[in-house]
Short mmCIF file of C-alpha atoms in Angstrom, two decimals:
data_model
loop_
_atom_site.label_atom_id
_atom_site.label_comp_id
_atom_site.label_asym_id
_atom_site.label_seq_id
_atom_site.Cartn_x
_atom_site.Cartn_y
_atom_site.Cartn_z
CA PRO A 356 90.02 111.92 70.69
CA THR A 357 89.69 114.61 73.35
CA ASN A 358 86.76 113.11 75.23
CA PRO A 359 87.95 112.82 78.81
CA ASP A 360 85.70 109.85 79.67
CA LEU A 361 86.76 107.98 76.66
CA LEU A 362 90.47 108.57 77.29
CA TYR A 363 89.85 107.48 80.86
CA GLY A 364 88.33 104.26 80.07
CA ALA A 365 90.72 103.56 77.29
CA GLY A 366 93.67 104.19 79.72
CA LEU A 367 92.40 101.95 82.48
CA LEU A 368 91.77 99.17 80.05
CA ALA A 369 95.24 99.48 78.63
CA PHE A 370 96.56 99.37 82.15
CA GLN A 371 94.68 96.10 82.88
CA PHE A 372 96.18 94.69 79.66
CA ARG A 373 99.65 95.86 80.92
CA ASP A 374 100.04 97.96 77.75
CA PHE A 375 101.59 100.71 79.86
CA ALA A 376 102.78 103.22 77.03
CA VAL A 377 99.15 103.34 75.81
CA ALA A 378 97.85 103.58 79.31
CA GLN A 379 100.13 106.46 80.37
CA ARG A 380 99.46 108.35 77.02
CA ASP A 381 95.61 108.14 77.47
CA LEU A 382 95.59 108.70 81.13
CA VAL A 383 97.81 111.82 80.92
CA ALA A 384 95.42 113.03 78.21
CA ALA A 385 92.38 112.50 80.27
CA LEU A 386 94.13 114.43 83.14
CA ASN A 387 94.85 117.21 80.74
CA GLN A 388 91.31 117.33 79.70
CA HIS A 389 90.30 117.88 83.53
CA HIS A 390 88.90 114.32 84.07
CA PRO A 391 86.91 114.54 87.65
CA GLU A 392 88.74 111.37 88.76
CA ALA A 393 92.05 113.32 88.73
CA ASP A 394 93.50 111.75 91.83
CA PHE A 395 92.66 108.13 90.88
CA ILE A 396 94.50 108.87 87.50
CA ARG A 397 97.53 110.25 89.25
CA PHE A 398 97.66 107.21 91.56
CA THR A 399 97.19 104.74 88.62
CA LEU A 400 99.93 106.71 86.80
CA GLY A 401 102.17 106.13 89.68
CA GLN A 402 101.37 102.42 89.52
CA ILE A 403 102.28 102.48 85.92
CA ALA A 404 105.61 104.13 86.67
CA GLU A 405 106.39 101.48 89.29
CA GLU A 406 105.65 98.89 86.88
CA GLN A 407 108.20 100.30 84.44
CA GLY A 408 110.79 100.62 87.15
CA ASP A 409 110.69 104.35 87.29
CA THR A 410 110.38 104.94 91.10
CA SER A 411 111.16 108.61 90.70
CA GLN A 412 108.24 109.33 88.49
CA ALA A 413 106.12 107.04 90.53
CA LEU A 414 106.96 109.30 93.49
CA ASN A 415 106.06 112.42 91.63
CA TRP A 416 102.68 111.10 90.64
CA TYR A 417 101.97 109.89 94.24
CA GLU A 418 102.90 113.17 95.78
CA MET A 419 100.45 115.03 93.58
CA VAL A 420 97.58 112.81 94.88
CA GLY A 421 95.47 115.20 97.13
CA ALA A 422 93.45 114.75 100.21
CA GLY A 423 90.57 112.37 99.37
CA GLN A 424 89.81 108.60 98.69
CA GLN A 425 93.26 107.89 97.09
CA PHE A 426 95.41 109.78 99.52
CA LEU A 427 96.31 107.11 102.05
CA ALA A 428 96.90 104.56 99.30
CA ALA A 429 99.22 107.04 97.57
CA GLN A 430 101.22 107.63 100.86
CA ALA A 431 101.49 104.10 101.54
CA ARG A 432 103.01 103.43 98.16
CA ILE A 433 105.56 106.34 98.87
CA ALA A 434 106.54 104.84 102.36
CA LEU A 435 106.93 101.30 100.64
CA ILE A 436 109.31 102.83 97.91
CA ASP A 437 111.11 104.62 100.67
CA ALA A 438 111.64 101.46 102.61
CA GLU A 439 112.69 99.49 99.63
CA ALA A 440 115.44 102.31 99.01
CA GLY A 441 116.73 101.81 102.63
CA LYS A 442 114.86 104.85 104.02
CA LEU A 443 113.00 102.92 106.82
CA ASP A 444 112.75 105.71 109.50
CA GLN A 445 111.42 108.19 106.76
CA ALA A 446 108.88 105.54 105.57
CA LEU A 447 107.72 104.71 109.15
CA ALA A 448 107.62 108.51 110.19
CA ARG A 449 105.25 109.21 107.28
CA LEU A 450 102.74 106.54 108.08
CA ALA A 451 102.80 107.54 111.75
CA THR A 452 101.06 110.99 111.03
CA LEU A 453 98.34 109.64 108.94
CA GLY A 454 94.79 108.19 109.58
CA SER A 455 91.66 110.08 110.98
CA THR A 456 89.68 106.99 112.03
CA GLU A 457 90.44 104.16 114.29
CA ASP A 458 90.33 101.70 111.39
CA GLU A 459 92.73 103.74 109.33
CA LYS A 460 95.24 104.14 112.08
CA ILE A 461 95.09 100.38 112.66
CA GLN A 462 95.71 99.58 109.16
CA LEU A 463 98.63 102.00 108.89
CA VAL A 464 100.17 100.50 111.85
CA LEU A 465 99.83 96.95 110.20
CA LEU A 466 101.69 98.33 107.25
CA GLN A 467 104.41 99.83 109.19
CA SER A 468 104.91 96.49 110.89
CA GLN A 469 104.99 94.86 107.50
CA ILE A 470 107.42 97.26 106.16
CA ALA A 471 109.68 96.79 109.21
CA ARG A 472 109.47 93.04 108.97
CA SER A 473 110.48 93.32 105.05
CA SER A 474 113.38 95.51 106.17
CA LYS A 475 114.54 92.52 108.56
CA GLN A 476 113.69 94.63 111.70
CA PRO A 477 111.12 92.45 113.44
CA ALA A 478 111.92 94.01 116.90
CA ARG A 479 110.98 97.49 115.44
CA ALA A 480 107.63 95.97 114.24
CA TYR A 481 106.98 94.37 117.79
CA GLU A 482 107.54 97.84 119.30
CA LEU A 483 105.21 99.52 116.95
CA LEU A 484 102.49 96.90 117.34
CA SER A 485 102.76 96.91 121.12
CA LYS A 486 102.37 100.55 121.33
CA ALA A 487 99.24 100.38 119.00
CA VAL A 488 97.75 97.52 121.12
CA GLN A 489 97.89 99.78 124.21
CA GLN A 490 95.81 102.23 122.34
CA HIS A 491 93.65 99.62 120.67
CA PRO A 492 93.60 96.54 122.94
CA LYS A 493 90.72 94.68 121.33
CA SER A 494 91.92 94.85 117.84
CA PRO A 495 92.22 91.29 116.54
CA ASP A 496 94.33 92.44 113.51
CA LEU A 497 96.99 94.07 115.76
CA LEU A 498 97.24 90.96 117.92
CA TYR A 499 97.47 88.63 115.06
CA GLU A 500 100.32 90.56 113.40
CA ARG A 501 101.97 90.92 116.74
CA ALA A 502 101.71 87.10 117.15
CA LEU A 503 103.45 86.62 113.79
CA VAL A 504 106.21 88.92 114.65
CA SER A 505 106.67 87.31 117.97
CA ASP A 506 106.87 84.03 116.33
CA SER A 507 109.54 85.31 114.06
CA LEU A 508 111.53 86.67 117.06
CA GLY A 509 111.29 83.11 118.69
CA HIS A 510 109.04 84.34 121.38
CA ALA A 511 106.46 81.39 121.26
CA ALA A 512 104.83 82.39 124.62
CA ASN A 513 104.05 85.77 123.34
CA ALA A 514 102.65 84.51 120.04
CA GLU A 515 100.59 82.01 122.02
CA ARG A 516 99.27 84.70 124.23
CA ASP A 517 98.16 86.95 121.39
CA LEU A 518 96.73 84.20 119.30
CA ARG A 519 94.58 83.18 122.12
CA LEU A 520 93.29 86.56 122.69
CA VAL A 521 92.26 86.77 118.99
CA LEU A 522 90.58 83.36 119.26
CA LYS A 523 88.43 84.80 121.97
CA ALA A 524 86.90 87.30 119.43
CA LYS A 525 87.07 84.81 116.50
CA PRO A 526 86.75 81.34 118.05
CA ASN A 527 86.36 79.59 114.85
CA ASP A 528 88.59 81.50 112.57
CA PRO A 529 90.44 78.83 110.51
CA GLN A 530 93.51 81.20 109.83
CA VAL A 531 93.81 81.86 113.68
CA LEU A 532 93.41 78.23 114.62
CA ASN A 533 95.92 77.33 112.07
CA ALA A 534 98.51 79.94 113.35
CA LEU A 535 98.10 78.92 116.72
CA GLY A 536 98.47 75.17 115.84
CA TYR A 537 101.47 75.74 113.68
CA THR A 538 103.13 77.76 116.41
CA LEU A 539 102.56 75.02 118.95
CA ALA A 540 103.92 72.44 116.55
CA ASN A 541 106.94 74.45 115.63
CA ARG A 542 107.95 76.21 118.82
CA THR A 543 106.71 73.63 121.51
CA THR A 544 106.56 69.88 121.98
CA ARG A 545 102.65 70.09 122.65
CA TYR A 546 102.05 68.37 119.30
CA GLN A 547 98.74 66.70 120.12
CA GLU A 548 97.29 70.14 121.34
CA ALA A 549 98.69 71.60 118.01
CA LEU A 550 96.97 68.88 115.93
CA GLY A 551 93.59 69.58 117.59
CA TYR A 552 93.74 73.25 116.37
CA ILE A 553 94.97 72.50 112.99
CA ASN A 554 92.22 69.67 112.49
CA ARG A 555 89.57 72.43 113.50
CA ALA A 556 91.05 74.70 110.88
CA LEU A 557 91.24 72.00 108.20
CA LYS A 558 87.62 71.04 109.00
CA ALA A 559 86.57 74.72 107.90
CA GLU A 560 88.97 74.80 104.89
CA PRO A 561 90.02 71.09 103.82
CA ALA A 562 91.79 72.29 100.68
CA ASN A 563 93.74 75.33 102.19
CA PRO A 564 97.45 74.61 101.28
CA MET A 565 98.60 76.58 104.44
CA ILE A 566 96.51 74.37 106.77
CA LEU A 567 97.75 71.27 104.86
CA ASP A 568 101.34 72.39 105.25
CA SER A 569 100.69 72.76 109.11
CA LEU A 570 99.01 69.44 109.09
CA GLY A 571 101.97 67.91 107.33
CA TRP A 572 104.48 69.42 109.69
CA VAL A 573 102.75 68.38 112.84
CA GLN A 574 102.38 64.75 111.78
CA PHE A 575 106.18 65.00 110.97
CA LYS A 576 106.75 66.12 114.40
CA LEU A 577 104.60 63.20 115.83
CA GLY A 578 106.55 60.81 113.66
CA HIS A 579 103.74 59.93 111.31
CA LEU A 580 105.85 60.20 108.21
CA ALA A 581 103.42 58.56 105.57
CA ALA A 582 100.43 61.10 106.69
CA ALA A 583 102.93 63.90 106.87
CA ARG A 584 104.16 63.37 103.27
CA GLN A 585 100.49 62.92 101.98
CA ALA A 586 99.48 66.29 103.44
CA LEU A 587 102.70 68.15 102.46
CA GLU A 588 102.53 66.90 98.88
CA GLN A 589 98.91 68.04 98.74
CA SER A 590 100.03 71.40 100.05
CA TYR A 591 103.06 71.78 97.66
CA ALA A 592 100.85 70.89 94.72
CA LYS A 593 98.51 73.98 95.40
CA LEU A 594 101.20 76.19 96.82
CA PRO A 595 104.91 75.68 95.61
CA ASP A 596 106.17 77.82 98.65
CA ALA A 597 109.64 77.63 99.91
CA GLU A 598 108.68 76.69 103.46
CA VAL A 599 106.25 74.02 102.25
CA ALA A 600 109.31 72.62 100.23
CA ALA A 601 111.44 72.72 103.33
CA HIS A 602 108.99 70.75 105.37
CA LEU A 603 108.26 68.21 102.69
CA GLY A 604 111.99 67.66 102.15
CA GLU A 605 112.46 67.02 105.77
CA VAL A 606 109.98 64.18 105.45
CA LEU A 607 111.63 62.79 102.26
CA TRP A 608 114.88 62.93 104.05
CA GLN A 609 113.68 60.89 107.09
CA GLN A 610 112.05 58.42 104.85
CA GLY A 611 115.52 57.90 103.23
CA HIS A 612 114.75 59.66 100.01
CA LYS A 613 117.80 62.01 100.45
CA ASP A 614 118.49 62.76 96.83
CA GLN A 615 114.77 63.61 96.17
CA ALA A 616 114.83 65.91 99.31
CA ARG A 617 118.07 67.52 98.11
CA GLN A 618 116.59 68.19 94.56
CA LEU A 619 113.45 69.70 96.05
CA TRP A 620 115.28 72.10 98.23
CA ASP A 621 117.68 72.98 95.46
CA ASN A 622 114.70 73.85 93.21
CA ALA A 623 113.01 75.80 95.86
CA LEU A 624 116.15 77.71 96.60
CA ARG A 625 116.53 78.69 92.99
CA ALA A 626 112.90 79.99 92.94
CA HIS A 627 113.25 81.42 96.45
CA PRO A 628 116.92 82.55 96.96
CA GLY A 629 117.56 83.94 100.60
CA HIS A 630 114.53 82.14 102.17
CA GLU A 631 115.48 81.80 105.77
CA VAL A 632 113.61 78.75 106.68
CA LEU A 633 114.84 76.93 103.64
CA LEU A 634 118.55 78.11 104.20
CA ASP A 635 118.14 76.96 107.83
CA THR A 636 117.17 73.46 106.54
CA LEU A 637 119.99 73.24 104.22
CA ARG A 638 122.34 74.12 106.94
CA ARG A 639 121.13 71.28 109.09
CA HIS A 640 121.34 68.92 106.17
CA PRO A 641 124.50 69.85 104.48
CA GLN A 642 125.94 68.35 101.30
CA PRO A 643 128.18 65.24 102.00
#
């Protein structure tokens, strides 16, 4: 009962089975028995506290993680908790001082961007990313993230510029091809060009629901309602996402199935309350 390796193994298994009380008991015991993976145990105990809704205790465990393999992950969790509590400046400042390698610094900026976006401050995310791009101009990850932020800000030209730069580094990447195709379909009238990029992405990943959503959306823009519905229904079956529901409902509405579209949107809104694309769709199609 006092063997640290057995306590460690039992605690991790209990955590995987989501038996958090047993996991916490055994991992604390392993820590008290001086198990060598002390920082990993502290990080896991922080995760357990978060799962139980005790963010104060989670912060205590994460703060105790020392410099080593788990340090950046623990600091990232602290920043995320701070941001969720409305302390965005504090969260971003914590991450800004971390990272010793180029890859670590890039990953931390990406996390800063995601935190700013989650806090509904995309302009702040764009500013952080643009500063990082000046320091790492060839980073496809930074350029891709900035393109997504640009798109959310309605700056289609900036998004297209960055996505084309990423394509130079990753000419056959289906994620990038799909993002460029969707941006062109959603923000411009260059639908045939958009379809070309999306078809290239679909050739690489024919079952990808996000690419099928893009295909359905560009087909809708082209006025090909039957093809649009087929692609979007395939996408929604694999990925019951609010944005896919918004797109599929648009097609159903144009086909005259307004009650079916309304029911789809209402169900999606219950599952994803506050989703911006879905709310915008409902505003454009108000109840009679």
